[in-house]
Amino acid sequence: MPVALTLAEIASRLGGRVVGASDALIRQVGSLERAGPDQITFFSQLRHKSKLSATRAAAVILAEDARDLTSIPRIVCENPYAYFARVSQLFNPIEPPEPLRHATAMVARGARIAVTARIEAGAVVDDGAFVGERVWVGAGCYLGQDCSIGDDSRLHPSVVVYGGCRIGARALIHSGAVIGADGFGIAQDAGRWIKIPQIGRVIIGDDVEIGANSTIDRGAIDDTVLEDGVKLDNQVQIGHNVRVGAHTAIAGCAGVAGSAEIGRHCTIGGGAVILGHLKLADRVNISAGTLISRSILEPGTYTGVFPFDVNAAWTRNAVWLRHLSELSDRVRELEKLLGRKGKNG
Amino acid sequence: MPVALTLAEIASRLGGRVVGASDALIRQVGSLERAGPDQITFFSQLRHKSKLSATRAAAVILAEDARDLTSIPRIVCENPYAYFARVSQLFNPIEPPEPLRHATAMVARGARIAVTARIEAGAVVDDGAFVGERVWVGAGCYLGQDCSIGDDSRLHPSVVVYGGCRIGARALIHSGAVIGADGFGIAQDAGRWIKIPQIGRVIIGDDVEIGANSTIDRGAIDDTVLEDGVKLDNQVQIGHNVRVGAHTAIAGCAGVAGSAEIGRHCTIGGGAVILGHLKLADRVNISAGTLISRSILEPGTYTGVFPFDVNAAWTRNAVWLRHLSELSDRVRELEKLLGRKGKNG
Amino acid sequence: MPVALTLAEIASRLGGRVVGASDALIRQVGSLERAGPDQITFFSQLRHKSKLSATRAAAVILAEDARDLTSIPRIVCENPYAYFARVSQLFNPIEPPEPLRHATAMVARGARIAVTARIEAGAVVDDGAFVGERVWVGAGCYLGQDCSIGDDSRLHPSVVVYGGCRIGARALIHSGAVIGADGFGIAQDAGRWIKIPQIGRVIIGDDVEIGANSTIDRGAIDDTVLEDGVKLDNQVQIGHNVRVGAHTAIAGCAGVAGSAEIGRHCTIGGGAVILGHLKLADRVNISAGTLISRSILEPGTYTGVFPFDVNAAWTRNAVWLRHLSELSDRVRELEKLLGRKGKNG
């Protein structure tokens, strides 16, 4: 049965201060633009002020400094976006699955499956695998030998977990993710590549989310590790023996090469590339599209993107990149002629 | 039975003007280099003139200005590449599937499947899903609750469509594509990420093609939308609440971040990244590898790629990027010394 | 039964010279940091000297110049990393699969499957497909019509091979890889995209490894070709009609656009993009994140990455990229004023 709560009830559960009609009845969240008369929305960016004026929502979540920008019922709080996230969780709760072992699921005899778990059609659970309480294994998933899935985790259809990998509690893994495939370990010898068997595992903490078609390689010798609370978007690639620190978030299409160590509370933008065998300190933010080629020891935001331009202008300017060193020499030469001492002179 | 057509028959169906033997019999298309004596090829780039001279094809499709570059039978038309596409469709028609509901497919009772549809081995169709006329659902596909697949669509093996998503008619979706996984919606709160339930859908128009292992996220609140005629290559990532305008084509490995609005008739090159919450006008072309960091309001071609070089030269020049602002200051200083007023002085 | 070998036995099989106790018994490989007392490790980078001192491994593989950096039993050889690869293969041999045709696998009548092959649960093998000796087809794989998989190949779960594609012997293909989906062949005509049927195949040589969720498109007309010994990491995209030369290795998230010809013994770094219709000579190395926009005819290493910086510094400098051409003009102007003839003046 769908949830319905008054603003007062929401605030009593989640905190915040109600301004205006506290008995406004809410049944769902909505966007500023499209929320209907029984929906609550949020406002966190002043540049969307006109959308706030036009909203048809029943109520809005906002910060103190935006309190008087509207007269509709509202909840004032410190972090409207996080508050909104919690409100949306109230109206869209994750239900524990109904226990099931579908007739077409192939569960090996030596697998240990909690009776409260749900194994959907066509899923395959190999020998020695462990599936915890209330775990939801989607259709067509594959759980390899001796892998382990913690309580309350949910694997959407077509997730593959290779043998030996361990996933903590409350994981959310989207379709097409592959956990534990071989790392790219090859040694050059006389013009041939020799494969290095990848005998490590992937070890994933609690409360980790992994996006669709992301891949996390098993370790070459030791393990690849994702600590608690790590969030990966879609099509992220994590190389072998990487360690991703707790509560770090990595956006779509980013790649982390082998043996990189990413700190805690980092953010990595979409399409960024982190090269191998380097370290990122805690609280490092990497901008989208940036390639990180050496360790970063200080928190902060780091960027390395070529700014786009109209193609003709780009062509005209980009050619000079090949002459920067020479251009600098010429400036130094002029400085000498004029008796100036340049910074790099 | 394979098709065989004379040049005259082809021209009567598709237009264009036959020059040379109009009774040349064609059974298939071929490349300039490898076409055999019953195959037709096409010629659209003058720099391949020598390949045209050497071709063993029975006939060639070309434009007026290339008419006299060969003496083999030919069809002269305005757009040889598009004409070739249509000719290839004649010789390689897509047959409607033979209706089937494979014994190992799991179709929920509440699913509605057209009798002309084909559901292959191991496919799973969940409750309330709708599958239109002559739809081909490949082996191991998953169609979630209440999703909908329009007439004449074809899903290759291992496509996943999450619940509630709608796909129009004549879609072509390649293996490993994931439609409707959660967007990357997380809110920061006291060093923890709080998940924002993703309750929107993916809505896809007619005549859309989606490449292998591409991912299209469902909306956070409102929907993610791909309009009619959109073409996505492999490993493309479309974030939540993105709108892609009609007849826009996106090449492999490109990523579009959340809430971006891409116009109609755009092209986005391989590996390009479009940041979130921005707009691209109609008829914008983004070069491969380019990161777009702000809205583009005018049609045109936009580029932002660092030109590659021999590594040693790159190293020598790239270091100066960190001193561009300073170099500019030094030039201005020199201009002042010489009594010149620089553009930025 | 796990293998146990003395250093002398290892050296007698693989070469190299034992220094110290040649009867040290080894049961597995380990990393410098974590190897235990019955494990052998390797040392190849002088900057890890302190780790060598601290290792608890039973033995170490190293080069002549590092021979005296430790006193533990050791094998001295020319290429420690390649030697280590071979040692690890000794201790972690790939066993041929136990023959099986799982009750839930769907094998079409016209498929030809070697009796020594293993077809796991839920795999689908279509009509005319050929599966060689000791091939391992993982759970939920799909092998399309008339495709062919060479002897001793291993396909991990959820690999898709489209119809007509040919894979050589000893292939190792990771989960989610898609071989033979349509290339991105569309022709523009009056604002609409017309699909060009993709009638070529994918032809893959022997000893090829393909990473998780990588995609290799079938040819538009002729075939896409990967020669012997090619190694692809995860999430690599290979466009239609590409040719990848023998023993070339491509790191994660790299993309190769249509009709590119990559030479032999090349390496392509993570996230690199190779544009279409160009050639790379043999022994070309492309740095990670680099976009290659024209052919490369000479062996060597090529780079084109924007070096990252602290965001504020990046912002200050990057803006000048839009004025490089102008800055160069101003320098030339100054040179003229001072009677100097600049290089580009």
PDB file of N, CA, C and O in Angstrom, chain B residues 278-300:
ATOM      1  N   LEU B 278      23.392  20.364 -19.003  1.00  0.00           N
ATOM      2  CA  LEU B 278      23.634  21.380 -20.026  1.00  0.00           C
ATOM      3  C   LEU B 278      22.852  21.038 -21.280  1.00  0.00           C
ATOM      4  O   LEU B 278      22.266  19.963 -21.400  1.00  0.00           O
ATOM      5  N   LYS B 279      22.824  21.983 -22.221  1.00  0.00           N
ATOM      6  CA  LYS B 279      22.029  21.815 -23.434  1.00  0.00           C
ATOM      7  C   LYS B 279      22.902  21.889 -24.666  1.00  0.00           C
ATOM      8  O   LYS B 279      23.748  22.773 -24.765  1.00  0.00           O
ATOM      9  N   LEU B 280      22.642  21.002 -25.621  1.00  0.00           N
ATOM     10  CA  LEU B 280      23.247  21.130 -26.939  1.00  0.00           C
ATOM     11  C   LEU B 280      22.123  21.431 -27.920  1.00  0.00           C
ATOM     12  O   LEU B 280      21.100  20.730 -27.956  1.00  0.00           O
ATOM     13  N   ALA B 281      22.332  22.461 -28.720  1.00  0.00           N
ATOM     14  CA  ALA B 281      21.327  22.838 -29.721  1.00  0.00           C
ATOM     15  C   ALA B 281      21.201  21.733 -30.773  1.00  0.00           C
ATOM     16  O   ALA B 281      21.986  20.798 -30.811  1.00  0.00           O
ATOM     17  N   ASP B 282      20.218  21.861 -31.658  1.00  0.00           N
ATOM     18  CA  ASP B 282      20.107  20.951 -32.793  1.00  0.00           C
ATOM     19  C   ASP B 282      21.328  21.103 -33.691  1.00  0.00           C
ATOM     20  O   ASP B 282      21.923  22.170 -33.765  1.00  0.00           O
ATOM     21  N   ARG B 283      21.671  20.053 -34.392  1.00  0.00           N
ATOM     22  CA  ARG B 283      22.725  20.072 -35.416  1.00  0.00           C
ATOM     23  C   ARG B 283      24.091  20.489 -34.860  1.00  0.00           C
ATOM     24  O   ARG B 283      24.870  21.179 -35.504  1.00  0.00           O
ATOM     25  N   VAL B 284      24.365  20.057 -33.664  1.00  0.00           N
ATOM     26  CA  VAL B 284      25.698  20.249 -33.089  1.00  0.00           C
ATOM     27  C   VAL B 284      26.499  18.970 -33.320  1.00  0.00           C
ATOM     28  O   VAL B 284      25.986  17.866 -33.128  1.00  0.00           O
ATOM     29  N   ASN B 285      27.747  19.117 -33.778  1.00  0.00           N
ATOM     30  CA  ASN B 285      28.630  17.966 -33.950  1.00  0.00           C
ATOM     31  C   ASN B 285      29.774  18.069 -32.963  1.00  0.00           C
ATOM     32  O   ASN B 285      30.481  19.068 -32.931  1.00  0.00           O
ATOM     33  N   ILE B 286      29.948  17.036 -32.162  1.00  0.00           N
ATOM     34  CA  ILE B 286      31.031  17.010 -31.186  1.00  0.00           C
ATOM     35  C   ILE B 286      32.090  16.043 -31.692  1.00  0.00           C
ATOM     36  O   ILE B 286      31.785  14.892 -32.011  1.00  0.00           O
ATOM     37  N   SER B 287      33.333  16.515 -31.746  1.00  0.00           N
ATOM     38  CA  SER B 287      34.407  15.650 -32.234  1.00  0.00           C
ATOM     39  C   SER B 287      34.722  14.545 -31.226  1.00  0.00           C
ATOM     40  O   SER B 287      34.476  14.693 -30.026  1.00  0.00           O
ATOM     41  N   ALA B 288      35.306  13.479 -31.734  1.00  0.00           N
ATOM     42  CA  ALA B 288      35.695  12.356 -30.876  1.00  0.00           C
ATOM     43  C   ALA B 288      36.614  12.831 -29.758  1.00  0.00           C
ATOM     44  O   ALA B 288      37.438  13.720 -29.945  1.00  0.00           O
ATOM     45  N   GLY B 289      36.436  12.255 -28.593  1.00  0.00           N
ATOM     46  CA  GLY B 289      37.354  12.523 -27.490  1.00  0.00           C
ATOM     47  C   GLY B 289      37.197  13.872 -26.821  1.00  0.00           C
ATOM     48  O   GLY B 289      37.957  14.217 -25.920  1.00  0.00           O
ATOM     49  N   THR B 290      36.200  14.636 -27.232  1.00  0.00           N
ATOM     50  CA  THR B 290      36.021  15.997 -26.714  1.00  0.00           C
ATOM     51  C   THR B 290      35.134  15.989 -25.466  1.00  0.00           C
ATOM     52  O   THR B 290      34.138  15.283 -25.422  1.00  0.00           O
ATOM     53  N   LEU B 291      35.511  16.777 -24.470  1.00  0.00           N
ATOM     54  CA  LEU B 291      34.676  16.924 -23.285  1.00  0.00           C
ATOM     55  C   LEU B 291      33.923  18.242 -23.367  1.00  0.00           C
ATOM     56  O   LEU B 291      34.528  19.304 -23.519  1.00  0.00           O
ATOM     57  N   ILE B 292      32.607  18.166 -23.252  1.00  0.00           N
ATOM     58  CA  ILE B 292      31.767  19.367 -23.354  1.00  0.00           C
ATOM     59  C   ILE B 292      31.346  19.765 -21.941  1.00  0.00           C
ATOM     60  O   ILE B 292      30.662  19.023 -21.250  1.00  0.00           O
ATOM     61  N   SER B 293      31.756  20.945 -21.548  1.00  0.00           N
ATOM     62  CA  SER B 293      31.601  21.373 -20.160  1.00  0.00           C
ATOM     63  C   SER B 293      30.603  22.503 -19.988  1.00  0.00           C
ATOM     64  O   SER B 293      30.360  22.943 -18.880  1.00  0.00           O
ATOM     65  N   ARG B 294      30.070  23.001 -21.084  1.00  0.00           N
ATOM     66  CA  ARG B 294      28.999  24.004 -20.938  1.00  0.00           C
ATOM     67  C   ARG B 294      28.090  23.900 -22.157  1.00  0.00           C
ATOM     68  O   ARG B 294      28.413  23.241 -23.137  1.00  0.00           O
ATOM     69  N   SER B 295      26.938  24.549 -22.061  1.00  0.00           N
ATOM     70  CA  SER B 295      25.936  24.441 -23.126  1.00  0.00           C
ATOM     71  C   SER B 295      26.449  25.010 -24.438  1.00  0.00           C
ATOM     72  O   SER B 295      27.297  25.902 -24.455  1.00  0.00           O
ATOM     73  N   ILE B 296      25.933  24.464 -25.525  1.00  0.00           N
ATOM     74  CA  ILE B 296      26.270  24.943 -26.867  1.00  0.00           C
ATOM     75  C   ILE B 296      24.960  25.344 -27.524  1.00  0.00           C
ATOM     76  O   ILE B 296      24.078  24.511 -27.718  1.00  0.00           O
ATOM     77  N   LEU B 297      24.846  26.614 -27.876  1.00  0.00           N
ATOM     78  CA  LEU B 297      23.565  27.119 -28.357  1.00  0.00           C
ATOM     79  C   LEU B 297      23.517  27.275 -29.867  1.00  0.00           C
ATOM     80  O   LEU B 297      22.452  27.494 -30.437  1.00  0.00           O
ATOM     81  N   GLU B 298      24.672  27.151 -30.509  1.00  0.00           N
ATOM     82  CA  GLU B 298      24.711  27.324 -31.960  1.00  0.00           C
ATOM     83  C   GLU B 298      25.101  26.016 -32.638  1.00  0.00           C
ATOM     84  O   GLU B 298      26.017  25.334 -32.176  1.00  0.00           O
ATOM     85  N   PRO B 299      24.461  25.691 -33.771  1.00  0.00           N
ATOM     86  CA  PRO B 299      24.902  24.523 -34.548  1.00  0.00           C
ATOM     87  C   PRO B 299      26.362  24.702 -34.949  1.00  0.00           C
ATOM     88  O   PRO B 299      26.856  25.836 -35.003  1.00  0.00           O
ATOM     89  N   GLY B 300      27.041  23.625 -35.251  1.00  0.00           N
ATOM     90  CA  GLY B 300      28.448  23.722 -35.657  1.00  0.00           C
ATOM     91  C   GLY B 300      29.215  22.538 -35.126  1.00  0.00           C
ATOM     92  O   GLY B 300      28.646  21.637 -34.508  1.00  0.00           O
TER      93      GLY B 300
END
